[in-house]
Short mmCIF file of C-alpha atoms in Angstrom, two decimals:
data_model
loop_
_atom_site.label_atom_id
_atom_site.label_comp_id
_atom_site.label_asym_id
_atom_site.label_seq_id
_atom_site.Cartn_x
_atom_site.Cartn_y
_atom_site.Cartn_z
CA MET A 5 119.70 109.15 59.06
CA SER A 6 121.41 105.96 60.19
CA ARG A 7 119.93 102.30 60.04
CA GLU A 8 120.63 98.91 61.17
CA MET A 9 120.92 96.31 58.67
CA ILE A 10 122.32 92.60 58.62
CA CYS A 11 124.66 92.06 55.57
CA ILE A 12 123.57 88.80 53.73
CA ASN A 13 126.85 88.42 51.57
CA CYS A 14 127.99 85.36 53.97
CA PRO A 15 127.05 83.04 56.73
CA MET A 16 128.93 85.80 59.08
CA GLY A 17 125.88 88.20 58.87
CA CYS A 18 127.66 91.27 60.20
CA ARG A 19 125.59 94.06 61.69
CA LEU A 20 125.92 97.23 59.71
CA THR A 21 125.57 100.57 60.98
CA VAL A 22 124.53 102.54 57.49
CA ASP A 23 124.40 106.46 57.57
CA ASP A 24 122.49 107.33 53.93
CA ALA A 25 121.79 110.94 54.81
CA ASP A 26 123.68 111.70 51.81
CA LYS A 27 122.75 109.30 48.81
CA SER A 28 125.65 110.02 46.90
CA ASN A 29 128.04 109.21 50.03
CA ILE A 30 126.70 106.44 52.16
CA LYS A 31 128.76 105.84 55.11
CA VAL A 32 129.11 102.13 56.52
CA ALA A 33 130.32 100.80 59.61
CA GLY A 34 130.39 97.28 61.31
CA ASN A 35 131.40 95.20 58.02
CA THR A 36 134.16 92.84 58.27
CA CYS A 37 135.26 93.17 54.69
CA PRO A 38 134.81 95.26 51.42
CA ARG A 39 131.68 93.07 50.29
CA GLY A 40 129.42 94.66 53.25
CA VAL A 41 129.89 98.15 51.88
CA THR A 42 128.59 96.96 48.18
CA TYR A 43 125.73 95.28 49.90
CA ALA A 44 124.67 98.29 52.08
CA VAL A 45 124.95 100.55 49.29
CA ASN A 46 122.99 98.20 46.79
CA GLU A 47 120.45 97.69 49.41
CA ILE A 48 119.84 101.54 49.58
CA THR A 49 119.97 102.24 46.04
CA ALA A 50 119.18 99.17 44.18
CA PRO A 51 118.76 96.06 46.26
CA LYS A 52 119.57 92.34 44.53
CA ARG A 53 119.35 88.73 45.33
CA MET A 54 120.92 85.43 43.90
CA VAL A 55 117.67 83.61 42.74
CA THR A 56 118.11 79.57 43.12
CA GLY A 57 115.33 77.06 41.84
CA SER A 58 115.02 73.73 39.99
CA VAL A 59 113.76 72.94 36.53
CA LYS A 60 112.28 69.92 34.75
CA VAL A 61 114.70 67.72 33.01
CA VAL A 62 113.84 64.93 30.59
CA GLY A 63 116.17 61.88 29.55
CA GLY A 64 118.23 62.35 32.68
CA ASN A 65 119.09 60.24 35.47
CA ILE A 66 117.38 62.53 37.67
CA PRO A 67 113.99 64.49 36.92
CA MET A 68 114.88 67.98 38.34
CA VAL A 69 117.91 70.28 38.05
CA SER A 70 119.15 72.85 40.35
CA VAL A 71 119.92 76.23 38.74
CA LYS A 72 121.23 79.71 39.85
CA THR A 73 121.35 83.51 38.75
CA ARG A 74 125.08 83.76 37.74
CA GLU A 75 124.95 86.54 39.83
CA ALA A 76 122.43 88.61 42.07
CA ILE A 77 119.72 89.88 39.97
CA PRO A 78 117.37 93.16 40.92
CA LYS A 79 115.17 91.96 44.01
CA GLU A 80 112.02 93.34 42.00
CA LEU A 81 112.68 90.56 39.27
CA ILE A 82 112.55 87.74 41.68
CA PHE A 83 108.99 86.25 40.83
CA ASP A 84 109.01 87.23 37.33
CA SER A 85 112.37 85.09 36.70
CA LEU A 86 110.79 82.02 38.78
CA GLU A 87 107.66 82.34 36.11
CA ILE A 88 110.43 81.99 33.46
CA LEU A 89 111.86 79.30 35.02
CA LYS A 90 108.66 77.38 35.46
CA LYS A 91 108.19 77.45 31.43
CA VAL A 92 111.69 75.79 31.00
CA THR A 93 112.25 71.94 30.52
CA LEU A 94 115.90 70.78 29.80
CA THR A 95 117.06 67.85 27.99
CA ALA A 96 119.85 65.73 29.42
CA PRO A 97 122.80 65.97 29.38
CA VAL A 98 123.10 69.15 31.60
CA HIS A 99 126.68 70.43 33.06
CA ILE A 100 127.43 72.62 35.81
CA GLY A 101 127.54 76.25 34.22
CA ASP A 102 125.22 75.54 31.44
CA VAL A 103 123.09 78.47 30.58
CA VAL A 104 119.65 77.60 31.29
CA VAL A 105 117.77 80.91 30.56
CA ALA A 106 119.79 83.56 28.85
CA ASP A 107 119.68 87.36 29.98
CA VAL A 108 116.73 86.85 32.61
CA CYS A 109 114.05 89.33 32.39
CA GLY A 110 116.79 91.66 30.25
CA CYS A 111 118.60 92.10 33.36
CA GLY A 112 121.85 90.66 31.75
CA VAL A 113 122.18 87.77 34.12
CA ASP A 114 121.42 84.31 32.98
CA PHE A 115 120.46 81.26 34.74
CA ILE A 116 122.79 78.72 35.14
CA ALA A 117 122.70 74.85 36.13
CA THR A 118 124.47 74.01 39.33
CA LYS A 119 124.23 70.28 38.82
CA LYS A 120 125.49 67.67 36.20
CA VAL A 121 122.91 65.22 34.78
CA ASP A 122 123.50 62.54 32.77
CA SER A 123 121.61 61.49 30.13
CA VAL A 124 120.09 57.61 30.30
CA SER A 125 118.86 55.77 27.46
CA ARG A 126 115.55 54.04 27.64
CA MET B 12 135.36 38.55 53.81
CA ILE B 13 136.91 41.58 52.11
CA LYS B 14 139.69 43.49 53.44
CA VAL B 15 140.00 47.12 53.46
CA ASN B 16 142.46 49.59 54.97
CA LEU B 17 139.88 52.41 55.22
CA VAL B 18 136.16 52.32 55.14
CA ILE B 19 134.15 55.24 55.18
CA VAL B 20 130.69 55.28 56.22
CA GLY B 21 128.79 57.68 54.21
CA GLY B 22 129.68 59.67 50.88
CA GLY B 23 128.26 63.30 51.93
CA PRO B 24 130.65 66.09 52.52
CA ALA B 25 132.10 64.66 55.47
CA GLY B 26 132.99 61.44 53.97
CA LEU B 27 134.28 62.83 50.47
CA ALA B 28 136.77 65.30 52.50
CA ALA B 29 138.02 62.30 54.78
CA ALA B 30 138.55 60.28 51.71
CA LYS B 31 140.14 63.03 49.61
CA SER B 32 142.66 63.73 52.58
CA ALA B 33 143.55 60.08 53.53
CA TYR B 34 144.51 59.63 49.83
CA ASP B 35 146.79 62.73 50.01
CA ALA B 36 148.11 61.31 53.21
CA GLY B 37 149.35 58.18 51.15
CA GLU B 38 146.63 55.57 51.73
CA ARG B 39 145.25 54.16 48.46
CA ASP B 40 142.72 51.08 49.78
CA ILE B 41 139.79 53.12 50.52
CA LEU B 42 136.19 52.06 50.32
CA ILE B 43 133.58 54.88 50.49
CA LEU B 44 129.77 53.36 51.14
CA GLU B 45 127.00 55.64 50.48
CA ARG B 46 123.37 54.82 50.80
CA GLU B 47 122.15 56.98 47.96
CA ALA B 48 122.19 56.90 44.44
CA GLU B 49 124.57 59.37 44.24
CA LEU B 50 127.44 60.98 46.16
CA GLY B 51 127.10 64.40 47.85
CA GLY B 52 124.78 63.65 50.67
CA ILE B 53 122.46 66.53 51.99
CA LEU B 54 124.11 69.14 49.72
CA ASN B 55 122.44 67.67 46.77
CA GLN B 56 119.11 68.95 48.04
CA CYS B 57 120.44 72.39 49.41
CA ILE B 58 120.20 74.17 46.05
CA HIS B 59 120.36 77.66 47.67
CA ASN B 60 123.83 79.38 47.58
CA GLY B 61 125.93 80.19 50.47
CA PHE B 62 128.43 77.26 50.78
CA GLY B 63 132.11 77.27 50.23
CA LEU B 64 133.16 80.73 51.46
CA HIS B 65 136.00 79.43 53.60
CA THR B 66 137.00 76.26 51.53
CA PHE B 67 136.84 77.92 48.04
CA LYS B 68 136.61 81.66 48.73
CA GLU B 69 133.59 81.84 46.34
CA GLU B 70 129.91 81.29 47.07
CA LEU B 71 128.74 78.03 45.67
CA THR B 72 125.40 76.22 45.83
CA GLY B 73 125.16 72.70 47.44
CA PRO B 74 125.18 70.85 44.39
CA GLU B 75 128.29 72.84 43.37
CA TYR B 76 130.07 72.33 46.34
CA ALA B 77 129.46 68.26 46.44
CA ALA B 78 130.48 68.51 42.82
CA ARG B 79 134.03 70.16 43.78
CA TYR B 80 134.69 67.22 46.25
CA VAL B 81 133.21 64.48 44.03
CA ASP B 82 135.69 65.69 41.35
CA GLU B 83 138.83 65.23 43.78
CA VAL B 84 137.35 62.18 45.02
CA THR B 85 136.79 60.38 41.44
CA LYS B 86 140.18 62.32 40.21
CA ARG B 87 142.14 60.19 42.69
CA ASN B 88 140.10 56.76 41.79
CA ILE B 89 139.01 56.40 45.11
CA THR B 90 136.48 53.64 44.99
CA TYR B 91 132.97 54.06 46.27
CA LYS B 92 129.49 52.05 46.43
CA LEU B 93 126.45 53.37 45.52
CA ASN B 94 122.93 52.46 46.58
CA ALA B 95 124.98 50.88 49.63
CA THR B 96 123.56 50.75 53.31
CA VAL B 97 125.77 49.96 56.10
CA ILE B 98 123.62 48.03 58.66
CA ASP B 99 126.39 47.00 61.04
CA VAL B 100 129.68 48.34 62.28
CA SER B 101 131.45 46.22 64.92
CA CYS B 102 134.03 47.04 67.54
CA ASP B 103 136.54 44.55 65.71
CA LYS B 104 135.94 46.80 62.59
CA THR B 105 133.97 44.84 60.62
CA VAL B 106 131.61 46.53 58.39
CA THR B 107 128.54 44.81 57.25
CA TYR B 108 126.78 46.88 54.14
CA VAL B 109 123.79 45.45 51.66
CA SER B 110 123.21 46.52 48.34
CA ALA B 111 120.94 45.13 45.32
CA GLU B 112 124.48 44.98 43.26
CA ASP B 113 126.53 42.97 45.83
CA GLY B 114 124.09 41.75 48.31
CA LEU B 115 125.06 41.32 51.90
CA VAL B 116 128.74 41.98 51.85
CA GLN B 117 131.18 42.24 55.16
CA VAL B 118 134.60 44.06 55.20
CA GLN B 119 137.11 43.95 57.49
CA ALA B 120 138.93 47.44 57.92
CA LYS B 121 141.89 48.40 59.63
CA ALA B 122 140.32 52.03 60.50
CA ILE B 123 136.60 53.17 59.98
CA ILE B 124 135.47 56.71 59.50
CA LEU B 125 131.98 57.40 60.26
CA SER B 126 130.71 60.11 58.27
CA CYS B 127 126.94 59.07 58.13
CA GLY B 128 125.59 62.95 59.10
CA CYS B 129 122.65 63.44 61.31
CA ARG B 130 118.85 63.23 61.10
CA GLU B 131 115.98 65.78 61.40
CA ARG B 132 113.99 65.35 65.02
CA PRO B 133 110.54 64.32 63.96
CA ARG B 134 107.22 65.09 65.04
CA GLY B 135 106.84 62.22 67.65
CA ALA B 136 109.81 63.78 69.59
CA ILE B 137 108.40 66.91 70.12
CA ASN B 138 104.85 65.91 71.49
CA ILE B 139 102.62 67.84 69.50
CA ALA B 140 98.89 66.85 70.05
CA GLY B 141 96.41 66.62 67.44
CA MET B 142 95.44 64.71 64.39
CA ARG B 143 97.48 62.82 62.03
CA GLY B 144 96.29 64.18 58.69
CA ALA B 145 98.81 64.47 55.79
CA GLY B 146 100.74 67.54 55.62
CA VAL B 147 103.18 67.26 58.32
CA PHE B 148 106.82 67.11 57.11
CA SER B 149 109.86 67.73 58.10
CA ALA B 150 111.63 70.73 56.63
CA GLY B 151 114.17 68.41 54.99
CA THR B 152 111.65 65.86 53.50
CA ALA B 153 109.70 69.04 52.08
CA GLN B 154 113.17 70.48 50.69
CA LYS B 155 113.62 66.90 48.96
CA LEU B 156 110.44 66.82 47.55
CA VAL B 157 110.71 70.02 46.07
CA ASN B 158 114.25 70.41 44.86
CA ILE B 159 114.80 66.79 44.14
CA ASP B 160 111.49 65.10 43.01
CA GLY B 161 109.91 68.24 41.85
CA TYR B 162 106.48 68.30 43.98
CA LEU B 163 105.09 70.85 46.10
CA PRO B 164 104.00 69.31 49.43
CA GLY B 165 101.33 72.17 50.19
CA LYS B 166 100.20 75.54 49.17
CA GLU B 167 99.18 77.18 52.96
CA VAL B 168 102.20 76.79 55.15
CA VAL B 169 103.17 77.25 58.57
CA ILE B 170 106.87 76.11 59.76
CA LEU B 171 107.54 75.46 63.21
CA GLY B 172 111.41 76.06 64.19
CA SER B 173 113.66 78.75 62.79
CA GLY B 174 116.66 76.95 62.09
CA ASP B 175 118.22 77.29 58.81
CA ILE B 176 116.51 74.46 57.26
CA GLY B 177 113.09 76.15 58.26
CA LEU B 178 113.91 79.44 56.85
CA ILE B 179 115.51 78.19 53.78
CA MET B 180 112.21 76.32 53.13
CA ALA B 181 110.09 79.45 53.68
CA ARG B 182 111.67 81.33 50.99
CA ARG B 183 111.49 78.07 48.64
CA MET B 184 107.89 77.24 49.07
CA THR B 185 107.33 81.16 48.52
CA PHE B 186 109.19 80.74 45.51
CA GLU B 187 107.27 77.62 44.43
CA GLY B 188 103.83 79.62 44.60
CA ALA B 189 103.08 78.46 48.27
CA HIS B 190 102.10 81.00 50.73
CA VAL B 191 103.94 80.88 54.19
CA SER B 192 101.81 82.52 56.90
CA ALA B 193 104.15 82.00 59.87
CA VAL B 194 107.19 80.77 61.05
CA VAL B 195 106.94 79.98 64.89
CA GLU B 196 109.79 79.61 67.28
CA LEU B 197 109.75 78.36 70.77
CA MET B 198 112.83 80.31 71.71
CA PRO B 199 113.27 84.07 72.22
CA TYR B 200 115.84 83.90 69.42
CA SER B 201 116.40 82.08 66.33
CA SER B 202 119.11 79.02 65.84
CA GLY B 203 119.28 80.16 61.98
CA LEU B 204 121.62 82.69 60.51
CA ASN B 205 120.71 86.50 60.44
CA ARG B 206 121.33 86.46 56.93
CA ASN B 207 118.72 84.20 56.30
CA ILE B 208 116.21 85.88 58.36
CA VAL B 209 116.76 88.82 56.17
CA GLN B 210 116.89 87.10 52.78
CA CYS B 211 114.26 84.13 53.55
CA LEU B 212 111.58 85.96 55.91
CA ASN B 213 111.92 89.66 55.65
CA ASP B 214 112.25 89.94 52.03
CA PHE B 215 108.88 88.27 51.84
CA GLY B 216 107.05 89.75 54.67
CA ILE B 217 106.92 86.34 56.37
CA PRO B 218 106.19 87.10 60.26
CA LEU B 219 108.58 85.11 62.71
CA TYR B 220 107.15 84.73 66.13
CA PHE B 221 109.37 84.06 68.99
CA SER B 222 108.64 82.29 72.12
CA HIS B 223 105.49 80.85 70.53
CA THR B 224 104.92 77.13 69.60
CA VAL B 225 102.26 74.73 67.81
CA VAL B 226 99.95 73.18 70.71
CA ASP B 227 97.33 71.41 68.22
CA ILE B 228 97.20 70.23 64.99
CA LYS B 229 93.96 70.23 63.23
CA GLY B 230 92.45 68.13 60.18
CA ARG B 231 91.75 64.44 60.14
CA ASP B 232 92.51 63.32 56.78
CA ARG B 233 94.81 66.49 55.98
CA VAL B 234 96.09 69.34 57.95
CA GLU B 235 93.35 72.15 58.18
CA GLY B 236 95.09 74.32 60.58
CA VAL B 237 97.50 74.61 63.69
CA VAL B 238 96.99 76.30 67.07
CA ILE B 239 99.93 78.39 67.99
CA ALA B 240 100.53 79.89 71.58
CA GLN B 241 103.01 82.06 73.13
CA VAL B 242 104.99 80.38 75.69
CA ASP B 243 106.06 81.85 79.19
CA ASP B 244 109.69 81.83 80.31
CA LYS B 245 109.54 78.32 81.28
CA LEU B 246 108.66 77.30 77.57
CA GLN B 247 105.07 76.41 78.72
CA PRO B 248 102.12 77.62 76.45
CA ILE B 249 100.05 80.51 77.81
CA LYS B 250 96.10 79.16 77.14
CA GLU B 251 94.76 82.58 76.76
CA THR B 252 97.16 83.48 73.51
CA GLU B 253 96.24 80.17 71.57
CA ARG B 254 95.01 81.19 68.09
CA LEU B 255 94.12 78.94 64.90
CA ILE B 256 96.04 79.36 61.78
CA ALA B 257 94.51 77.99 58.62
CA CYS B 258 96.93 75.92 56.66
CA ASP B 259 97.30 72.63 54.73
CA THR B 260 100.99 72.05 55.58
CA LEU B 261 102.93 72.26 58.67
CA LEU B 262 106.77 72.05 58.14
CA LEU B 263 109.13 71.20 61.22
CA SER B 264 112.52 72.29 61.52
CA VAL B 265 113.09 71.68 65.17
CA GLY B 266 116.57 70.23 65.36
CA LEU B 267 118.92 67.81 63.98
CA LEU B 268 120.26 64.69 65.91
CA PRO B 269 123.74 63.04 64.96
CA GLU B 270 122.87 59.79 63.64
CA ASN B 271 124.98 57.12 65.61
CA GLU B 272 122.98 53.78 65.48
CA LEU B 273 126.10 52.32 63.69
CA ALA B 274 128.61 53.84 66.32
CA LYS B 275 126.53 52.27 69.25
CA ASN B 276 126.59 48.76 67.42
CA ALA B 277 130.61 49.61 67.68
CA GLU B 278 130.32 50.41 71.22
CA VAL B 279 131.37 53.85 70.73
CA GLN B 280 131.04 56.06 73.66
CA LEU B 281 128.58 58.93 73.09
CA SER B 282 128.34 62.20 74.65
CA PRO B 283 125.04 62.87 76.09
CA THR B 284 125.35 66.60 75.24
CA THR B 285 125.95 66.51 71.37
CA GLY B 286 124.78 62.93 70.72
CA GLY B 287 127.84 62.39 68.88
CA ALA B 288 130.81 60.15 69.80
CA VAL B 289 133.37 61.35 72.53
CA VAL B 290 136.47 61.72 70.29
CA ASP B 291 140.17 63.01 71.15
CA GLU B 292 141.94 65.68 69.12
CA ASN B 293 142.36 63.01 66.46
CA LEU B 294 138.71 62.58 65.86
CA MET B 295 139.17 59.04 67.33
CA THR B 296 136.51 57.36 69.29
CA ASN B 297 136.98 55.27 72.37
CA VAL B 298 137.00 52.50 69.82
CA ASP B 299 140.61 52.41 68.49
CA GLY B 300 141.02 52.99 64.86
CA VAL B 301 137.06 54.25 64.69
CA PHE B 302 136.78 57.86 64.01
CA GLU B 303 133.85 60.37 63.63
CA CYS B 304 133.69 63.39 61.55
CA GLY B 305 130.96 65.94 60.07
CA ASN B 306 127.38 65.85 61.59
CA VAL B 307 127.57 62.56 62.97
CA LEU B 308 129.95 64.03 65.37
CA HIS B 309 128.30 67.20 66.06
CA VAL B 310 125.98 69.49 64.28
CA HIS B 311 127.97 72.10 62.35
CA ASP B 312 126.51 75.58 61.21
CA LEU B 313 128.75 75.50 57.80
CA VAL B 314 129.73 72.73 55.50
CA ASP B 315 132.98 74.28 55.27
CA PHE B 316 134.02 73.40 58.77
CA VAL B 317 132.71 70.01 58.07
CA SER B 318 135.31 69.43 55.19
CA ALA B 319 137.99 71.00 57.49
CA GLU B 320 137.39 68.92 60.31
CA SER B 321 136.68 65.82 57.87
CA GLU B 322 139.97 66.42 56.44
CA ASN B 323 141.70 66.09 59.70
CA ALA B 324 139.85 62.81 60.50
CA GLY B 325 141.15 61.13 56.93
CA LYS B 326 144.68 61.99 57.79
CA CYS B 327 144.69 60.92 61.46
CA ALA B 328 142.79 57.53 60.31
CA VAL B 329 145.95 57.07 58.11
CA ASP B 330 148.24 57.70 60.70
CA TYR B 331 146.41 54.92 62.86
CA ILE B 332 146.88 52.52 59.92
CA ASN B 333 150.17 53.17 59.70
CA GLY B 334 150.98 52.37 63.35
CA ALA B 335 150.51 55.43 65.54
CA ALA B 336 149.94 54.01 68.69
CA PRO B 337 146.77 55.26 70.38
CA CYS B 338 147.05 56.84 73.79
CA ARG B 339 145.30 55.55 76.65
CA ASP B 340 146.08 58.51 79.09
CA LYS B 341 142.93 61.26 78.47
CA THR B 342 142.18 64.30 80.05
CA VAL B 343 138.36 65.00 79.59
CA ILE B 344 138.12 68.84 79.03
CA SER B 345 135.23 70.20 81.29
CA CYS B 346 132.77 72.80 79.74
CA THR B 347 131.35 74.98 82.26
CA ASN B 348 129.34 78.38 82.96
CA GLY B 349 127.16 78.13 79.71
CA VAL B 350 129.57 76.38 77.40
CA ARG B 351 127.45 73.47 76.35
CA TYR B 352 130.18 71.18 74.73
CA CYS B 353 133.53 71.09 73.00
CA VAL B 354 134.53 69.15 70.44
CA PRO B 355 137.26 67.49 70.96
CA THR B 356 135.86 66.17 74.07
CA VAL B 357 139.30 64.78 75.58
CA LEU B 358 142.84 65.23 75.11
CA ASN B 359 145.40 62.69 74.81
CA ARG B 360 148.00 63.25 77.39
CA ASP B 361 151.04 62.54 74.83
CA GLU B 362 153.85 64.63 73.59
CA THR B 363 152.33 65.49 70.19
CA TYR B 364 151.85 69.14 70.19
CA ALA B 365 150.23 70.33 67.27
CA PRO B 366 148.06 73.86 66.63
CA GLN B 367 144.46 72.80 67.50
CA SER B 368 141.05 73.67 66.89
CA PHE B 369 138.28 73.63 69.39
CA LYS B 370 134.64 73.88 68.37
CA MET B 371 132.01 74.68 70.71
CA ARG B 372 128.60 75.85 71.74
CA VAL B 373 127.12 77.80 74.19
CA ALA B 374 123.90 77.20 76.24
CA ASN B 375 122.14 80.46 75.68
CA VAL B 376 122.74 83.86 74.61
CA PHE B 377 125.25 85.99 76.27
CA LYS B 378 126.32 89.19 75.63
CA LYS B 379 129.88 90.63 76.47
CA VAL B 380 131.63 87.59 77.33
CA GLU B 381 135.11 85.89 77.31
CA LEU B 382 135.60 82.69 76.05
CA ALA B 383 138.51 81.04 77.94
CA VAL B 384 140.46 77.84 78.33
CA PHE B 385 142.05 77.25 81.58
CA ALA B 386 144.78 74.54 82.31
CA ASP B 387 145.08 73.70 85.92
CA GLY B 388 143.04 76.62 86.73
CA VAL B 389 145.25 79.24 84.64
CA LYS B 390 143.98 80.87 81.68
CA VAL B 391 145.84 79.62 78.56
CA PHE B 392 143.50 81.63 76.26
CA GLY B 393 140.85 84.16 76.22
CA ARG B 394 138.84 85.73 73.56
CA LYS B 395 136.04 88.54 74.04
CA ARG B 396 133.03 88.39 72.38
CA PRO B 397 130.32 90.74 72.13
CA VAL B 398 127.71 88.44 71.68
CA VAL B 399 127.71 84.52 71.53
CA ALA B 400 124.70 82.18 70.96
CA PRO B 401 123.51 78.70 70.73
CA GLY B 402 123.00 78.57 67.02
CA GLU B 403 126.56 80.04 66.25
CA MET B 404 129.38 77.34 66.56
CA GLU B 405 132.49 78.76 68.46
CA ASN B 406 135.45 77.97 66.89
CA ILE B 407 139.12 78.82 68.70
CA MET B 408 142.78 77.67 67.36
CA LEU B 409 145.28 77.14 69.90
CA THR B 410 148.94 76.97 69.37
CA ALA B 411 151.26 74.11 69.44
CA GLU B 412 152.68 75.92 72.61
CA GLN B 413 149.29 76.24 74.55
CA MET B 414 148.39 72.71 73.52
CA LYS B 415 151.78 71.56 75.29
CA THR B 416 150.52 73.29 78.45
CA LEU B 417 146.86 71.88 77.82
CA LYS B 418 148.05 68.35 77.45
CA GLN B 419 150.31 68.63 80.44
CA ALA B 420 147.68 69.83 82.81
CA LYS B 421 145.71 67.42 84.93
CA THR B 422 142.53 69.61 84.50
CA VAL B 423 141.28 71.48 81.31
CA GLU B 424 138.42 73.81 81.53
CA ILE B 425 136.58 75.94 78.77
CA THR B 426 134.40 78.44 80.25
CA LEU B 427 132.47 81.59 80.08
CA ILE B 428 133.90 84.65 81.85
CA LYS B 429 130.67 86.87 82.01
CA GLY B 430 130.10 90.50 83.01
CA GLU B 431 132.03 91.88 86.13
CA GLN B 432 133.88 88.68 86.38
CA GLN B 433 135.93 89.56 83.74
#
């Protein structure tokens, strides 16, 4: 079966035509770069998404710090991962790349901070 | 009065990139004036990923992209002022700012780069009837409340406009526990990126209604619902299609407008199409030594393009400070047959022939067209495109040789050649 899909890897949003009649040999056309093929195959076999959010931070110059999954995680874990984030409170200072939640939902990917927060003495 | 060679108004992605390249072009006397408490501009609240594929060859979040440029600026020891709001720029290049720390300060600059970004089109500009209950926010305001301040502005949400911020906020509100019942788009197409329709709406089953608009807002103290209706091909609501959607929040993602109040004070000539300045290929306005770059000039799709444009502005501002004489003889580029605007807006009829990029938007969705550049009626450049859309900026690069032809021509036209005309 052939289906249309839009690659979400980058803002170009290539329109892919994917033939997944043979699941072990999925054919992809319309991609501009190799990431399109990986995306299409993942989308059919095990879709993944980057998850970004923000968590509370105490003792810092700002009240929230932004975070992201270091890489895309299985799509079905999005809301479970967000539930975990809601329970997290960090203490400043925070640096870009600091691990906020290790091994999110056992999928082997960490949530990391994407913004620096300086500590302020009060 | 303080004297500074180069004053940069706005420390967002445009201002930071302009400062970096001005420094690298040899200028050391630079001052960035930033209104907020930190550098980085709007990127600080754009916590989603997707920034930097062109500039850094990797996918960053907004704060990470900003941090890269803030590092470049601090590494070079470029001076910046935070919490400093510029209240006036005059055509003699005096910049006036206020801050709690410094009071009111006047700075005499040799060159000024305006990199103060854009603003969201507000409710008042789109004339939606209805009550004035709490719960109507611009999408960017909601983004700031959620991502920076940590507040959720509502739980049952309708979004008007399918621009990228609206789409991103549909997902963001969903992530934070709100329910987004619909995204309503006046046009028959989205001005947002396709990837955002997929990953922000389709992933969560949020419906997108094209050719629909909000015609009434219900609720006296707090929004209680919005009435949406389909529109006809003249974009007029069709009465029979009206229906009420219960909600407590309406987010508006209905367009961005370059913020040029300061430019007007400085007598900078503005383009009625973009709302930004009329600039030449050096990004200089009609006022000698006053430059524009980034979203204050025209609204970009990608921050990567803002950075590239602004680095060019920084370099050109330094050339001006170092004595490059402005050219008085200019050709206005005419945009025709569906090309809405082009930046640069004018070309200097001088003898500098360097490779030059032209950025433009089209007025509608067109299929199978050729984007073409003509000099004195002769085609200098053409590129076939399967589809062009208003939401996607087109970017073409001309060679030094092609620029020579353009600069020597009496008329320069950028146009779309459609269908059988090709």
